[in-house]
Amino acid sequence: MGLGDDDRWRSLLIDVLTTLAADAAEQLAWLGDDGVLTNDIVDDFELAMRLAQQLAAEGSVDRKVLPELQAIDLVLESMNGRGHAHWWSDALVADEGWDKVRTLARQTLIVLVGDWRLPVSAVRRSR
C-alpha cells in the first residue's frame, strides 16, 4: 500500500534533515526568527521517520539512509527523555547529542540529495 504523494513525504524528510544538519548558529537564528520550538522540529522528524521505511520500500528513499535515520531518532529520544524542552535550545551550541544529530543528518542528506548545505530558512519558511 503506497503513501500516495511520495514526493511530498520525501520533501518533508529532506526539510527536517536540512534543519537538523544546519550549523548551530543557523538553527538558533531560525528558531528565534520564526518562533519555532525544537520540539516542533523533532515532531516533524518523528513523522518523517515513520514514513521513511515505506518510502524506502517504494523506492522514493534510498534504503542506505535508514540506519542513520534510526540513529538520529535514538539520539533525539535520549535528549527528549531528559524532559527539559528549554534545554534543547540552549544545548544546540554546546551539546554533543546535537553535534551527533547534525553529523548524521548531514550524512543522510548527502546520500539523499548529494549535499547537506541546503538553506534552512528557505526550506522551513515554505512549509
PDB file of C-alpha atoms in Angstrom:
ATOM      1  CA  MET A   1       0.000   0.000   0.000  1.00  0.00           C
ATOM      2  CA  GLY A   2       1.525   3.300  -1.118  1.00  0.00           C
ATOM      3  CA  LEU A   3       1.707   6.614   0.642  1.00  0.00           C
ATOM      4  CA  GLY A   4       0.055   8.408  -2.260  1.00  0.00           C
ATOM      5  CA  ASP A   5       2.142  11.561  -2.504  1.00  0.00           C
ATOM      6  CA  ASP A   6       5.677  10.210  -2.104  1.00  0.00           C
ATOM      7  CA  ASP A   7       7.277  13.462  -3.321  1.00  0.00           C
ATOM      8  CA  ARG A   8       5.586  15.430  -0.551  1.00  0.00           C
ATOM      9  CA  TRP A   9       6.688  12.979   2.142  1.00  0.00           C
ATOM     10  CA  ARG A  10      10.213  12.793   0.748  1.00  0.00           C
ATOM     11  CA  SER A  11      10.316  16.607   0.799  1.00  0.00           C
ATOM     12  CA  LEU A  12       9.248  16.593   4.449  1.00  0.00           C
ATOM     13  CA  LEU A  13      12.108  14.226   5.252  1.00  0.00           C
ATOM     14  CA  ILE A  14      14.622  16.393   3.388  1.00  0.00           C
ATOM     15  CA  ASP A  15      13.264  19.578   5.005  1.00  0.00           C
ATOM     16  CA  VAL A  16      13.592  18.286   8.532  1.00  0.00           C
ATOM     17  CA  LEU A  17      17.017  16.763   7.849  1.00  0.00           C
ATOM     18  CA  THR A  18      18.143  20.104   6.428  1.00  0.00           C
ATOM     19  CA  THR A  19      17.098  21.794   9.648  1.00  0.00           C
ATOM     20  CA  LEU A  20      18.832  19.152  11.768  1.00  0.00           C
ATOM     21  CA  ALA A  21      22.006  19.330   9.638  1.00  0.00           C
ATOM     22  CA  ALA A  22      22.395  23.106   9.807  1.00  0.00           C
ATOM     23  CA  ASP A  23      25.122  24.713  11.882  1.00  0.00           C
ATOM     24  CA  ALA A  24      24.062  25.568  15.438  1.00  0.00           C
ATOM     25  CA  ALA A  25      24.171  29.323  14.804  1.00  0.00           C
ATOM     26  CA  GLU A  26      21.860  28.960  11.819  1.00  0.00           C
ATOM     27  CA  GLN A  27      19.493  26.753  13.824  1.00  0.00           C
ATOM     28  CA  LEU A  28      19.367  29.277  16.667  1.00  0.00           C
ATOM     29  CA  ALA A  29      18.763  32.166  14.281  1.00  0.00           C
ATOM     30  CA  TRP A  30      15.995  30.268  12.538  1.00  0.00           C
ATOM     31  CA  LEU A  31      14.357  29.277  15.820  1.00  0.00           C
ATOM     32  CA  GLY A  32      14.443  32.881  17.010  1.00  0.00           C
ATOM     33  CA  ASP A  33      13.189  34.339  13.719  1.00  0.00           C
ATOM     34  CA  ASP A  34      10.272  32.005  13.217  1.00  0.00           C
ATOM     35  CA  GLY A  35       9.224  31.320  16.813  1.00  0.00           C
ATOM     36  CA  VAL A  36       9.531  27.577  16.260  1.00  0.00           C
ATOM     37  CA  LEU A  37      10.473  25.286  19.112  1.00  0.00           C
ATOM     38  CA  THR A  38      12.970  22.475  18.875  1.00  0.00           C
ATOM     39  CA  ASN A  39      10.104  20.161  19.794  1.00  0.00           C
ATOM     40  CA  ASP A  40       8.418  21.148  16.506  1.00  0.00           C
ATOM     41  CA  ILE A  41      11.495  20.012  14.609  1.00  0.00           C
ATOM     42  CA  VAL A  42      11.543  16.730  16.489  1.00  0.00           C
ATOM     43  CA  ASP A  43       7.828  16.189  15.835  1.00  0.00           C
ATOM     44  CA  ASP A  44       8.461  16.696  12.113  1.00  0.00           C
ATOM     45  CA  PHE A  45      11.363  14.251  12.264  1.00  0.00           C
ATOM     46  CA  GLU A  46       9.273  11.631  14.055  1.00  0.00           C
ATOM     47  CA  LEU A  47       6.645  11.835  11.312  1.00  0.00           C
ATOM     48  CA  ALA A  48       9.276  11.635   8.583  1.00  0.00           C
ATOM     49  CA  MET A  49      10.974   8.740  10.366  1.00  0.00           C
ATOM     50  CA  ARG A  50       7.728   6.763  10.445  1.00  0.00           C
ATOM     51  CA  LEU A  51       7.259   7.345   6.719  1.00  0.00           C
ATOM     52  CA  ALA A  52      10.862   6.654   5.707  1.00  0.00           C
ATOM     53  CA  GLN A  53      10.614   2.864   5.739  1.00  0.00           C
ATOM     54  CA  GLN A  54       7.554   2.932   3.496  1.00  0.00           C
ATOM     55  CA  LEU A  55       9.264   5.430   1.191  1.00  0.00           C
ATOM     56  CA  ALA A  56      12.293   3.147   1.039  1.00  0.00           C
ATOM     57  CA  ALA A  57      10.090   0.160   0.237  1.00  0.00           C
ATOM     58  CA  GLU A  58       8.531   2.141  -2.614  1.00  0.00           C
ATOM     59  CA  GLY A  59      11.895   3.306  -3.932  1.00  0.00           C
ATOM     60  CA  SER A  60      11.445   7.007  -3.103  1.00  0.00           C
ATOM     61  CA  VAL A  61      14.205   6.947  -0.482  1.00  0.00           C
ATOM     62  CA  ASP A  62      17.473   5.031  -0.594  1.00  0.00           C
ATOM     63  CA  ARG A  63      17.439   2.222   1.997  1.00  0.00           C
ATOM     64  CA  LYS A  64      21.017   3.140   2.928  1.00  0.00           C
ATOM     65  CA  VAL A  65      19.700   6.078   4.965  1.00  0.00           C
ATOM     66  CA  LEU A  66      17.501   4.026   7.277  1.00  0.00           C
ATOM     67  CA  PRO A  67      20.271   3.212   9.807  1.00  0.00           C
ATOM     68  CA  GLU A  68      21.246   6.900  10.005  1.00  0.00           C
ATOM     69  CA  LEU A  69      17.615   7.904  10.499  1.00  0.00           C
ATOM     70  CA  GLN A  70      17.279   5.343  13.270  1.00  0.00           C
ATOM     71  CA  ALA A  71      20.464   6.653  14.892  1.00  0.00           C
ATOM     72  CA  ILE A  72      19.133  10.236  14.773  1.00  0.00           C
ATOM     73  CA  ASP A  73      15.904   9.010  16.318  1.00  0.00           C
ATOM     74  CA  LEU A  74      17.783   7.345  19.176  1.00  0.00           C
ATOM     75  CA  VAL A  75      19.816  10.479  19.927  1.00  0.00           C
ATOM     76  CA  LEU A  76      16.734  12.714  19.863  1.00  0.00           C
ATOM     77  CA  GLU A  77      14.849  10.236  22.025  1.00  0.00           C
ATOM     78  CA  SER A  78      17.650  10.205  24.592  1.00  0.00           C
ATOM     79  CA  MET A  79      17.650  14.013  24.757  1.00  0.00           C
ATOM     80  CA  ASN A  80      13.866  14.158  24.967  1.00  0.00           C
ATOM     81  CA  GLY A  81      13.969  11.742  27.865  1.00  0.00           C
ATOM     82  CA  ARG A  82      15.617  14.429  29.933  1.00  0.00           C
ATOM     83  CA  GLY A  83      12.286  16.293  29.904  1.00  0.00           C
ATOM     84  CA  HIS A  84      13.695  19.780  29.541  1.00  0.00           C
ATOM     85  CA  ALA A  85      12.265  21.497  26.454  1.00  0.00           C
ATOM     86  CA  HIS A  86      14.183  24.719  27.187  1.00  0.00           C
ATOM     87  CA  TRP A  87      17.397  22.695  27.391  1.00  0.00           C
ATOM     88  CA  TRP A  88      17.086  21.857  23.731  1.00  0.00           C
ATOM     89  CA  SER A  89      17.524  25.418  22.507  1.00  0.00           C
ATOM     90  CA  ASP A  90      20.344  26.094  24.959  1.00  0.00           C
ATOM     91  CA  ALA A  91      22.071  22.870  24.006  1.00  0.00           C
ATOM     92  CA  LEU A  92      22.089  23.433  20.236  1.00  0.00           C
ATOM     93  CA  VAL A  93      25.508  25.038  20.518  1.00  0.00           C
ATOM     94  CA  ALA A  94      27.211  23.007  23.230  1.00  0.00           C
ATOM     95  CA  ASP A  95      25.691  19.547  23.486  1.00  0.00           C
ATOM     96  CA  GLU A  96      27.398  16.563  21.898  1.00  0.00           C
ATOM     97  CA  GLY A  97      23.991  14.995  21.211  1.00  0.00           C
ATOM     98  CA  TRP A  98      23.115  17.836  18.842  1.00  0.00           C
ATOM     99  CA  ASP A  99      26.560  17.510  17.226  1.00  0.00           C
ATOM    100  CA  LYS A 100      25.844  13.822  16.618  1.00  0.00           C
ATOM    101  CA  VAL A 101      22.412  14.641  15.168  1.00  0.00           C
ATOM    102  CA  ARG A 102      23.968  17.225  12.824  1.00  0.00           C
ATOM    103  CA  THR A 103      26.599  14.772  11.620  1.00  0.00           C
ATOM    104  CA  LEU A 104      24.069  12.002  10.983  1.00  0.00           C
ATOM    105  CA  ALA A 105      21.637  14.375   9.259  1.00  0.00           C
ATOM    106  CA  ARG A 106      24.440  15.654   7.016  1.00  0.00           C
ATOM    107  CA  GLN A 107      25.471  12.117   6.061  1.00  0.00           C
ATOM    108  CA  THR A 108      21.866  11.252   5.289  1.00  0.00           C
ATOM    109  CA  LEU A 109      21.328  14.340   3.121  1.00  0.00           C
ATOM    110  CA  ILE A 110      24.466  13.565   1.134  1.00  0.00           C
ATOM    111  CA  VAL A 111      23.005  10.157   0.267  1.00  0.00           C
ATOM    112  CA  LEU A 112      19.545  11.576  -0.484  1.00  0.00           C
ATOM    113  CA  VAL A 113      20.380  14.743  -2.436  1.00  0.00           C
ATOM    114  CA  GLY A 114      24.161  14.858  -2.831  1.00  0.00           C
ATOM    115  CA  ASP A 115      24.782  17.759  -0.430  1.00  0.00           C
ATOM    116  CA  TRP A 116      23.897  18.767   3.115  1.00  0.00           C
ATOM    117  CA  ARG A 117      24.329  22.529   2.738  1.00  0.00           C
ATOM    118  CA  LEU A 118      20.747  23.424   1.903  1.00  0.00           C
ATOM    119  CA  PRO A 119      19.264  26.750   3.040  1.00  0.00           C
ATOM    120  CA  VAL A 120      17.296  26.206   6.231  1.00  0.00           C
ATOM    121  CA  SER A 121      15.366  29.437   6.094  1.00  0.00           C
ATOM    122  CA  ALA A 122      14.037  28.820   2.587  1.00  0.00           C
ATOM    123  CA  VAL A 123      13.148  25.210   3.331  1.00  0.00           C
ATOM    124  CA  ARG A 124      11.375  25.801   6.621  1.00  0.00           C
ATOM    125  CA  ARG A 125       9.521  29.004   5.737  1.00  0.00           C
ATOM    126  CA  SER A 126       7.972  27.355   2.694  1.00  0.00           C
ATOM    127  CA  ARG A 127       6.059  24.898   4.893  1.00  0.00           C
TER     128      ARG A 127
END
